[in-house]
CSV table of C-alpha atoms in Angstrom, one decimal:
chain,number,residue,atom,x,y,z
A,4,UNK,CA,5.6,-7.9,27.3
A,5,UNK,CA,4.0,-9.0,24.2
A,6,UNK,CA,0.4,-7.0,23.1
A,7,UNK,CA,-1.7,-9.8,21.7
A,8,UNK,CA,-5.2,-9.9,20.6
A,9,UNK,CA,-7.1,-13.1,20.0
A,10,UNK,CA,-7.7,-13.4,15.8
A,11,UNK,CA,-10.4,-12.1,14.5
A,12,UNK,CA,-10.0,-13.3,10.9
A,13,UNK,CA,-10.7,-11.1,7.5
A,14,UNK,CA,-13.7,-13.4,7.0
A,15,UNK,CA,-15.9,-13.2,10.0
A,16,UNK,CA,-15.8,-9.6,10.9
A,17,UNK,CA,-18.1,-7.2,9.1
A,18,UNK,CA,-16.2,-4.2,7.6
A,19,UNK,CA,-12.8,-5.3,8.8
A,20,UNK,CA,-10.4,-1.8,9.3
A,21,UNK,CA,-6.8,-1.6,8.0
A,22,UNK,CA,-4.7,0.9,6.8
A,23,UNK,CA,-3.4,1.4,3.3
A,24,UNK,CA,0.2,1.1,4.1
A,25,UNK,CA,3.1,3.3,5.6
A,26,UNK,CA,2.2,5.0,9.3
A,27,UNK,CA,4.8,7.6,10.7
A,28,UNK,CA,7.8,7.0,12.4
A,29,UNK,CA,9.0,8.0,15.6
A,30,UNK,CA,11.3,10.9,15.3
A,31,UNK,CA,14.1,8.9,17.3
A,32,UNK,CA,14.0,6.7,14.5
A,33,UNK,CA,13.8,9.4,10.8
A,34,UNK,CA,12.5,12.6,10.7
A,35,UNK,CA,9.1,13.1,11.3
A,36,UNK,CA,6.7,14.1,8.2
A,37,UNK,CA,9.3,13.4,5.3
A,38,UNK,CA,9.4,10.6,2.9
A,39,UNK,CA,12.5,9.0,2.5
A,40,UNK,CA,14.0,10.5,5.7
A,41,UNK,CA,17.4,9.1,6.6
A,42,UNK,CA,17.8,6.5,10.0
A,43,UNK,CA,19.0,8.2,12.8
A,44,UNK,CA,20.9,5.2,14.0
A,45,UNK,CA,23.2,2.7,12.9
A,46,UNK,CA,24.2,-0.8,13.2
A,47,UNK,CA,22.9,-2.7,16.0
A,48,UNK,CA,20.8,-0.1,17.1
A,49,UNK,CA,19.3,0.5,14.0
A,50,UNK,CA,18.1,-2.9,14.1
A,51,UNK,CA,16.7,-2.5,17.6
A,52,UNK,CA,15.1,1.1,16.7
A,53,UNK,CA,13.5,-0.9,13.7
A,54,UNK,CA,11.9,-3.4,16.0
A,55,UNK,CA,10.6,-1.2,18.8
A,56,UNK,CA,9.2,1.0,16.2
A,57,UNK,CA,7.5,-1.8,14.7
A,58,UNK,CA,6.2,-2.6,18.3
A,59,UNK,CA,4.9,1.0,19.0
A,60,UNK,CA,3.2,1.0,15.0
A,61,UNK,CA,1.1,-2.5,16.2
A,62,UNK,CA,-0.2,-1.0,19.8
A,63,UNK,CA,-1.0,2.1,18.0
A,64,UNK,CA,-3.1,0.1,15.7
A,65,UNK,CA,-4.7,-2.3,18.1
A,66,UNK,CA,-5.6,0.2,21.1
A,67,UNK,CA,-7.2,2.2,17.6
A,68,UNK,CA,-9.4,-0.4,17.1
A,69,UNK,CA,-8.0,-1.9,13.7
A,70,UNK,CA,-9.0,-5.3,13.0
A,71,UNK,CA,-5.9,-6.1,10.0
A,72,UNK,CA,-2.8,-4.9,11.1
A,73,UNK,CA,0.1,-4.5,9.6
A,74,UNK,CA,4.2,-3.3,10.0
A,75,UNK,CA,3.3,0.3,9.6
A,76,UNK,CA,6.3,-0.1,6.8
A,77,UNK,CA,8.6,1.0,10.2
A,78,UNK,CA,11.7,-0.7,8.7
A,79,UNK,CA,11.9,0.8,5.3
A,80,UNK,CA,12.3,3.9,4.0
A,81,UNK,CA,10.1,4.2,1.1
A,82,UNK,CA,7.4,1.7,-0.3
A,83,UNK,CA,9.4,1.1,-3.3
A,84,UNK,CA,13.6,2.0,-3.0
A,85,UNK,CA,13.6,0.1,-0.1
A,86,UNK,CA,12.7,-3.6,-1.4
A,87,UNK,CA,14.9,-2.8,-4.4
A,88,UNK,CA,17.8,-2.1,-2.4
A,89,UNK,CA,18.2,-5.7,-1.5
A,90,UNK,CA,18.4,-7.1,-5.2
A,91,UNK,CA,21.1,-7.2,-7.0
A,92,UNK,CA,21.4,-5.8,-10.6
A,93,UNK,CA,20.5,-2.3,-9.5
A,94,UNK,CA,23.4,0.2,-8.7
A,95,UNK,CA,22.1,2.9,-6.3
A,96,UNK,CA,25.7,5.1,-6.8
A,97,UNK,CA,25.0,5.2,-10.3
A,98,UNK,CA,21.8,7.4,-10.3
A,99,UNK,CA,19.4,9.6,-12.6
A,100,UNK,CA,16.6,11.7,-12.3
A,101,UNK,CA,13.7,10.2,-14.2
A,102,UNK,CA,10.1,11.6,-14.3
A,103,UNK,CA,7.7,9.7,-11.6
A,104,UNK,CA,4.6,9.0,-12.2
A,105,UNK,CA,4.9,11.5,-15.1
A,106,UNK,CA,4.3,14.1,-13.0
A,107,UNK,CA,7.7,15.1,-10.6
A,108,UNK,CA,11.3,14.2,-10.8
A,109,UNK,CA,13.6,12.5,-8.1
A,110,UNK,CA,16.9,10.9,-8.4
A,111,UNK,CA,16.3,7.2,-8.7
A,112,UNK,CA,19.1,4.2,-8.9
A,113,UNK,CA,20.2,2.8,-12.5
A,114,UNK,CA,19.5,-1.2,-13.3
A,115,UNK,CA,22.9,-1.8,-14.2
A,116,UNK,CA,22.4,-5.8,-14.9
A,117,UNK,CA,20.0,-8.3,-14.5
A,118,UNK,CA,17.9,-8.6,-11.5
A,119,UNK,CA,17.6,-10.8,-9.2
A,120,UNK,CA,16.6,-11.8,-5.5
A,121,UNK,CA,20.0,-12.9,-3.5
A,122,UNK,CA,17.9,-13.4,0.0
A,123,UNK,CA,14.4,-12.3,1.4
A,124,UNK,CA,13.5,-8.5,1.8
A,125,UNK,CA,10.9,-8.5,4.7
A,126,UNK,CA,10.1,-12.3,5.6
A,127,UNK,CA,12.1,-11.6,8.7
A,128,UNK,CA,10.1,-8.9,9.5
A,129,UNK,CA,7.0,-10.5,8.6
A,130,UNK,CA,7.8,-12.9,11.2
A,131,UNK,CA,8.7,-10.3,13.9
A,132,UNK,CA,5.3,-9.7,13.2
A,133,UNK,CA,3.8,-12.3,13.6
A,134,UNK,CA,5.2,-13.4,16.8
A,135,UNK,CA,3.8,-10.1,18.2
A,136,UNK,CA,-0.1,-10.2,17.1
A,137,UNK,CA,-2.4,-13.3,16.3
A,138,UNK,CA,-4.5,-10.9,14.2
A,139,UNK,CA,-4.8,-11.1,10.7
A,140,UNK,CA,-1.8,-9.3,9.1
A,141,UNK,CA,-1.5,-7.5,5.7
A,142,UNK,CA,2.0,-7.0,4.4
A,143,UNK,CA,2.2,-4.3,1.5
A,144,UNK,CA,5.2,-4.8,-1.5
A,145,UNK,CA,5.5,-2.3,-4.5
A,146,UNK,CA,3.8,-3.8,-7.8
A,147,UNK,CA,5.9,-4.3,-10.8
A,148,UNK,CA,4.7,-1.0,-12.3
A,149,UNK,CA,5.6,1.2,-9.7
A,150,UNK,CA,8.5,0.0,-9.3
A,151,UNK,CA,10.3,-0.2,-12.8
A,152,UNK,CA,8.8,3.6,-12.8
A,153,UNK,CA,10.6,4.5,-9.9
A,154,UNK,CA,13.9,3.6,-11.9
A,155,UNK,CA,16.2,4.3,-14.6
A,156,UNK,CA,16.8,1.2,-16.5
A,157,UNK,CA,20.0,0.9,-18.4
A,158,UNK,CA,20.3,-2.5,-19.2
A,159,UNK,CA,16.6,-4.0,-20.4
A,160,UNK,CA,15.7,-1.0,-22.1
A,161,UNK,CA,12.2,-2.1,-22.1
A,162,UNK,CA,9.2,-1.2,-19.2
A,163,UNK,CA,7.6,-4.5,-20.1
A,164,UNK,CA,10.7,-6.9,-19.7
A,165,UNK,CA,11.9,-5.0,-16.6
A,166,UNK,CA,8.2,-5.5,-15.2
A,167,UNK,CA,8.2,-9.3,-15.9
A,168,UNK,CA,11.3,-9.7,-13.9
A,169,UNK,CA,10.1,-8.0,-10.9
A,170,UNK,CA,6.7,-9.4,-10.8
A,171,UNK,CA,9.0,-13.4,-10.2
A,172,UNK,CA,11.2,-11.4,-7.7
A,173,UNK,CA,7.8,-10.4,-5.9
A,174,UNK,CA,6.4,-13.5,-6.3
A,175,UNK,CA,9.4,-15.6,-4.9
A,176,UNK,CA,9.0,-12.7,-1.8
A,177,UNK,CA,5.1,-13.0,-1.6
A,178,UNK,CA,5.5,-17.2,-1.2
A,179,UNK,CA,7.8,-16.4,1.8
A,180,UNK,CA,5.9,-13.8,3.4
A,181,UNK,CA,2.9,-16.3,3.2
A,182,UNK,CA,4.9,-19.1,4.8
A,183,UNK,CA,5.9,-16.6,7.7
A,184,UNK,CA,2.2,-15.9,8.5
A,185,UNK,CA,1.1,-13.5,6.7
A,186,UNK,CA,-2.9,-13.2,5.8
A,187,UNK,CA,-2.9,-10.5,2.8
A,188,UNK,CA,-0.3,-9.2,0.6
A,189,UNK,CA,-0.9,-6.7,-1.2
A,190,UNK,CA,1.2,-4.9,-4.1
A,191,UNK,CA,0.9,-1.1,-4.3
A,192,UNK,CA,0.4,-0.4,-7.9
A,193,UNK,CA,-0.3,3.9,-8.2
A,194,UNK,CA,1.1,3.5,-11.4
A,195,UNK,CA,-2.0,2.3,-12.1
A,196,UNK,CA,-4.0,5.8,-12.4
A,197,UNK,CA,-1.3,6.9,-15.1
A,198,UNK,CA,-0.4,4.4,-17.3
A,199,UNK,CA,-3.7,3.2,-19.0
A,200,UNK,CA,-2.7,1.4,-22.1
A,201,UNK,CA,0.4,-0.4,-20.3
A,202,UNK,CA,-2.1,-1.5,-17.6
A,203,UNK,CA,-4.3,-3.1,-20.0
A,204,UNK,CA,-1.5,-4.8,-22.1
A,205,UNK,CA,0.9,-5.9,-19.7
A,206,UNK,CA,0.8,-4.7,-15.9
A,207,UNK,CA,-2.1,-6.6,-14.7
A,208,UNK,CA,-0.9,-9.7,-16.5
A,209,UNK,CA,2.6,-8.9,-14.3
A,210,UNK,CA,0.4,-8.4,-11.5
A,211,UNK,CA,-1.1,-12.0,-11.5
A,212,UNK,CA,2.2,-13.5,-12.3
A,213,UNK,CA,3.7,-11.4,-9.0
A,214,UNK,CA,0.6,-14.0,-7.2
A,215,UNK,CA,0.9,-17.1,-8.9
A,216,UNK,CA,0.5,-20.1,-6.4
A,217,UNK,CA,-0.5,-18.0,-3.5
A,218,UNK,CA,-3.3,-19.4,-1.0
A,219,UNK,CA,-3.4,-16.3,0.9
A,220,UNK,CA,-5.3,-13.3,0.3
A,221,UNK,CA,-4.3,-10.4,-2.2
A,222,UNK,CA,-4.6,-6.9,-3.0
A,223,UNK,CA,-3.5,-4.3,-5.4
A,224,UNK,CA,-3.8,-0.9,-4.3
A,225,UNK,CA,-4.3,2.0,-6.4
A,226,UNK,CA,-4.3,5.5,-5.0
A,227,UNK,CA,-3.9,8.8,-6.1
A,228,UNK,CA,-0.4,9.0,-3.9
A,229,UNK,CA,0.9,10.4,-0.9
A,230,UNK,CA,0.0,13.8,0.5
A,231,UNK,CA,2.9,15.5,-0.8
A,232,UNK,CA,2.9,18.9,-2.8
A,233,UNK,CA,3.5,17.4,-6.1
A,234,UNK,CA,0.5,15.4,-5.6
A,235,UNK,CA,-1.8,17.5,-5.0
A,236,UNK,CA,-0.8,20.0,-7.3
A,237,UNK,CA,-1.5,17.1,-9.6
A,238,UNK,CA,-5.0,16.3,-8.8
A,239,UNK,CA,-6.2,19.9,-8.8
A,240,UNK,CA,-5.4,19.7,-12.8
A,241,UNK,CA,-7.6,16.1,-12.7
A,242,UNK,CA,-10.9,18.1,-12.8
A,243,UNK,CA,-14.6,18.1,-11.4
A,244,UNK,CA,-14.5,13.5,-11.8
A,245,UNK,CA,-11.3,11.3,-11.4
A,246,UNK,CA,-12.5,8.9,-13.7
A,247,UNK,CA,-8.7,7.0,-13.8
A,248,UNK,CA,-10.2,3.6,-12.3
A,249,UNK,CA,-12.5,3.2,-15.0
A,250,UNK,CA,-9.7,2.3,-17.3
A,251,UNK,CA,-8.1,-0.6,-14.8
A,252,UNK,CA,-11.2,-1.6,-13.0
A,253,UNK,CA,-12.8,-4.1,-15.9
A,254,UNK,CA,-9.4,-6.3,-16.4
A,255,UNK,CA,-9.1,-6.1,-12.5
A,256,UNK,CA,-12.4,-7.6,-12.1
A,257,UNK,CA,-11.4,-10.2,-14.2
A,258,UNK,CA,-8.5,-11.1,-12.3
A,259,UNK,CA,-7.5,-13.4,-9.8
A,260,UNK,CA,-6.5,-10.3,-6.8
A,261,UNK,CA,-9.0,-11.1,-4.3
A,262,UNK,CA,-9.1,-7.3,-2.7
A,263,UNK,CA,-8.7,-3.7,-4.6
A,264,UNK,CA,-7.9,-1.0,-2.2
A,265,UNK,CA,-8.5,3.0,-3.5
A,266,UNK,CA,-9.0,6.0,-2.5
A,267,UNK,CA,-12.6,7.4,-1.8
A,268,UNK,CA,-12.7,10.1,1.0
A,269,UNK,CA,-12.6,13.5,-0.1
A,270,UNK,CA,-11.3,12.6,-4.1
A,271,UNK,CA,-14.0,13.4,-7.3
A,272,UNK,CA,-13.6,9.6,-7.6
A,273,UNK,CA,-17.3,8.5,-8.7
A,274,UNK,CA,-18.3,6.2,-6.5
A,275,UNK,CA,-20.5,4.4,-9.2
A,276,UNK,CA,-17.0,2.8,-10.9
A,277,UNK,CA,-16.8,0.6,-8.0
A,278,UNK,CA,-20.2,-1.1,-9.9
A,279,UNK,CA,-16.9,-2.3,-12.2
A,280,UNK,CA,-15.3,-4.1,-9.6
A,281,UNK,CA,-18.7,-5.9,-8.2
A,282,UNK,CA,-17.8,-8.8,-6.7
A,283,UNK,CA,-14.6,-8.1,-5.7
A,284,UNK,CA,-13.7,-7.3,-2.1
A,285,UNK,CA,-13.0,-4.0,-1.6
A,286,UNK,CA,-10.9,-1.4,0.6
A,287,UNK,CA,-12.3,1.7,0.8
A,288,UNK,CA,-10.1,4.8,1.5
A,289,UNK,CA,-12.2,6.5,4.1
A,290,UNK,CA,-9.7,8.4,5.2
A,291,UNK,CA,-7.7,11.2,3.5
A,292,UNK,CA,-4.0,11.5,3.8
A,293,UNK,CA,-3.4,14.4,2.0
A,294,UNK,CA,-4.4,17.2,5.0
A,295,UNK,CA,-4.0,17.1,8.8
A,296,UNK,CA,-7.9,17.1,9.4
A,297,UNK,CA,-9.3,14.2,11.2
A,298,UNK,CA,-12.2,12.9,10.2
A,299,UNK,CA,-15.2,12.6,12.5
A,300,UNK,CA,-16.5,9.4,12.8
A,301,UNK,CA,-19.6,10.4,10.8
A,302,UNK,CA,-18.1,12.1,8.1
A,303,UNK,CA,-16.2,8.2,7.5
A,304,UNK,CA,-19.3,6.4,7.9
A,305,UNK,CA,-20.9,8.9,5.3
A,306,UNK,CA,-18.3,7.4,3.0
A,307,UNK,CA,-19.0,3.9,3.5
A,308,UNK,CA,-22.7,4.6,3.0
A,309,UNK,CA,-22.0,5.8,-0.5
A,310,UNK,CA,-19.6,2.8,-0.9
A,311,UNK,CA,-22.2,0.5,0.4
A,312,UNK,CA,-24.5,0.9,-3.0
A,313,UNK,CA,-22.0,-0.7,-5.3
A,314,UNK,CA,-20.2,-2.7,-2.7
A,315,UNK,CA,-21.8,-5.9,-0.8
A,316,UNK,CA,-21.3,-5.3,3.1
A,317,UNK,CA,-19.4,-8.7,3.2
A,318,UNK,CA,-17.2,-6.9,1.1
A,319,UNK,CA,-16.4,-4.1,2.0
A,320,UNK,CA,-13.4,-3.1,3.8
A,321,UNK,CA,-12.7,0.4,5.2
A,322,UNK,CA,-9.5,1.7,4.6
A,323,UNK,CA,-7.2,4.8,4.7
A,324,UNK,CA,-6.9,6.6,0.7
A,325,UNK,CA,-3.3,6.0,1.0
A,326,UNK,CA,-0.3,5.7,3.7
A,327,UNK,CA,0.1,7.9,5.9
A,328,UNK,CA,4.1,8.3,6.7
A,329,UNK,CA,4.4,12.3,6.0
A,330,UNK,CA,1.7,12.9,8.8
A,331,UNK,CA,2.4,14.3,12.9
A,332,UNK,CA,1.8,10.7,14.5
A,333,UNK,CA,-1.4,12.7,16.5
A,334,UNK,CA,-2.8,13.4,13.6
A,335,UNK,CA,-1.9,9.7,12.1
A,336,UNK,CA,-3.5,7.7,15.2
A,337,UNK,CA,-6.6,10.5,15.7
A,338,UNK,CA,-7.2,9.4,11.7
A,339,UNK,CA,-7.0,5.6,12.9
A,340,UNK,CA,-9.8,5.8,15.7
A,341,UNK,CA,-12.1,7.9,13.1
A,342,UNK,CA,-12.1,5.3,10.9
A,343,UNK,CA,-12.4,2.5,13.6
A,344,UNK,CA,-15.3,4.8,15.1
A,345,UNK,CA,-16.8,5.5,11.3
A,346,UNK,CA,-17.2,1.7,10.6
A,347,UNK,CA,-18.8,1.0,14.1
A,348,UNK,CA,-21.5,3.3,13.2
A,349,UNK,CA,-22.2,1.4,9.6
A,350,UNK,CA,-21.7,-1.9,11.7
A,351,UNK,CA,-24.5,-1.0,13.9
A,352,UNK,CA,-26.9,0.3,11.3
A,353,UNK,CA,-26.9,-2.7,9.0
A,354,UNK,CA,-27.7,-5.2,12.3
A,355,UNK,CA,-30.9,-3.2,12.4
């Protein structure tokens, strides 16, 4: 039996909730709390497993209250590997160990040749979907930064080049993922919070090519990362003020990405550098994904009343800091109806 809820719309709901991105998977499905676990099943069944998970992700979401829903990323592995397995040009036998996010290593696949799109990644998915939910959907794809920096590129020898391709390759998959419903997409850029100068030269400029001729919604979200060790190690060395958005957030106002999603709750982001992005609609991480704490209700609204001075209500849109696939799925869905709870409080407070 199908779970749907009648749509509400991104633009006629104050404060509509959504998640970042990833949400765990049942441990039938991968092992529970790890990023790229390995499927449990095969074939067929794998298929299936993909689907039903997808299911269970969407009720989770809707009996928590969460106005955009999306696929809980239930059919891929990881945000990024998994959309670059299905192109060609990239030889995931052939691998290296690169520096990510210049601040751990992993062993990545080599881009052998040029790349190129043979069929769609997720449209079929995206459809699944959509035949399951008449609420507004957000579908999340890895940005062309992230991506060529979760690679070792043998054959372009050049970031930039590399980037361009990508950002067509996402832009022929964003068309499609419109066409099959969806409301947002949005392209997860934390690449964004290391590499300043490329930013500024070339990686928004990929970014709006990796849009170009979409009528839907779109977002680029920029977080601090997962809640994994060598993240957090990482931001302990970032100081008393994470001050990284500064250097994106001008040209990003400028540009045509409708939404910027970031990470607020329990970070030393200033919230004043959202003044950089007025105008702009904005999803605010009220949620952290980097401890197994949930967050009462209040302590999110307190976030959203900070976010509230440089944001217009219209346009503000509260949001997890990041995805949440290496939590216990208790701790995931508890997180979910604090932040549902935490924007009912600042809904009721500003129809005083």
């Amino acid at each position: 039996m199908k779970t749907v809820i009648e749509k509400t719309g991104t633009n006629n709901t104050l404060l509509p909730t959504s998640t970042a991105g990833s949400l765990p998977k049942p441990t039938w499905l991968a092992e529970p709390e790890t990023l790229w676990s390995p499927w449990k099943l095969q074939g067929d069944e794998l298929v299936d497993g993909k689907q039903d998970a997808l299911r269970i992700s969407l009720q989770e979401q809707q009996q928590a209250g969460i106005d955009i829903v999306s696929d809980g990323e239930q059919t891929r592995q990881h945000f990024v590997t998994t959309f670059i397995e299905h192109l060609s040009g990239v030889d995931f036998d052939n691998r290296q160990t690169v520096r990510i996010r210049d601040r751990y290593d992993a062993s990545v696949p080599t881009v052998v040749g040029p790349v190129s799109r043979i069929k769609p990644v997720f449209v079929e998915d995206a459809k699944f979907l959509r035949q399951q939910t008449k609420q507004p959907i957000k579908w999340a794809l890895p940005g062309p930064m992230t991506m060529i920096d979760t690679l070792y590129d043998d054959h372009y020898k050049s970031r930039e080049k590399l980037a361009w391709e990508f950002a067509k390759i996402l832009n022929q998959e964003a068309k499609e993922l419109e066409a099959a419903g969806v409301d947002i997409i949005q392209f997860d850029e934390p690449a964004f919070n290391v590499f300043f100068d490329e930013v500024n030269e070339w990686g928004i400029a990929c970014l709006e090519r990796a849009i170009e001729g979409l009528k839907c919604e779109t977002a680029v979200h920029i977080c601090y990362g997962y809640g994994i060790k060598a993240n957090t190690d990482w931001k302990k060395t970032l100081g008393s003020e994470w001050r990284q958005y500064e250097e994106a957030f001008p040209k990003l106002q400028k540009s045509n990405i409708d939404i910027i999603s970031l990470e607020c709750h329990n970070s030393h982001v200033p919230m004043e550098l959202l003044e950089l992005i007025r105008g702009k609609k904005v999803m605010v991480g009220a949620i952290d994904v980097a401890n197994h704490a949930i967050e009462t209700p209040e302590e999110v609204a307190n976030t959203l009343r900070k976010a509230l001075q440089f944001v217009d209500a219209d346009k503000l849109y509260p949001c997890t800091n990041c995805g949440m696939a290496p939590l216990p799925r208790a701790v995931a869905r508890g997180k979910l109806h604090a932040l549902t709870a935490g924007a009912e409080i600042i809904r009721k407070e500003l129809s005083l």
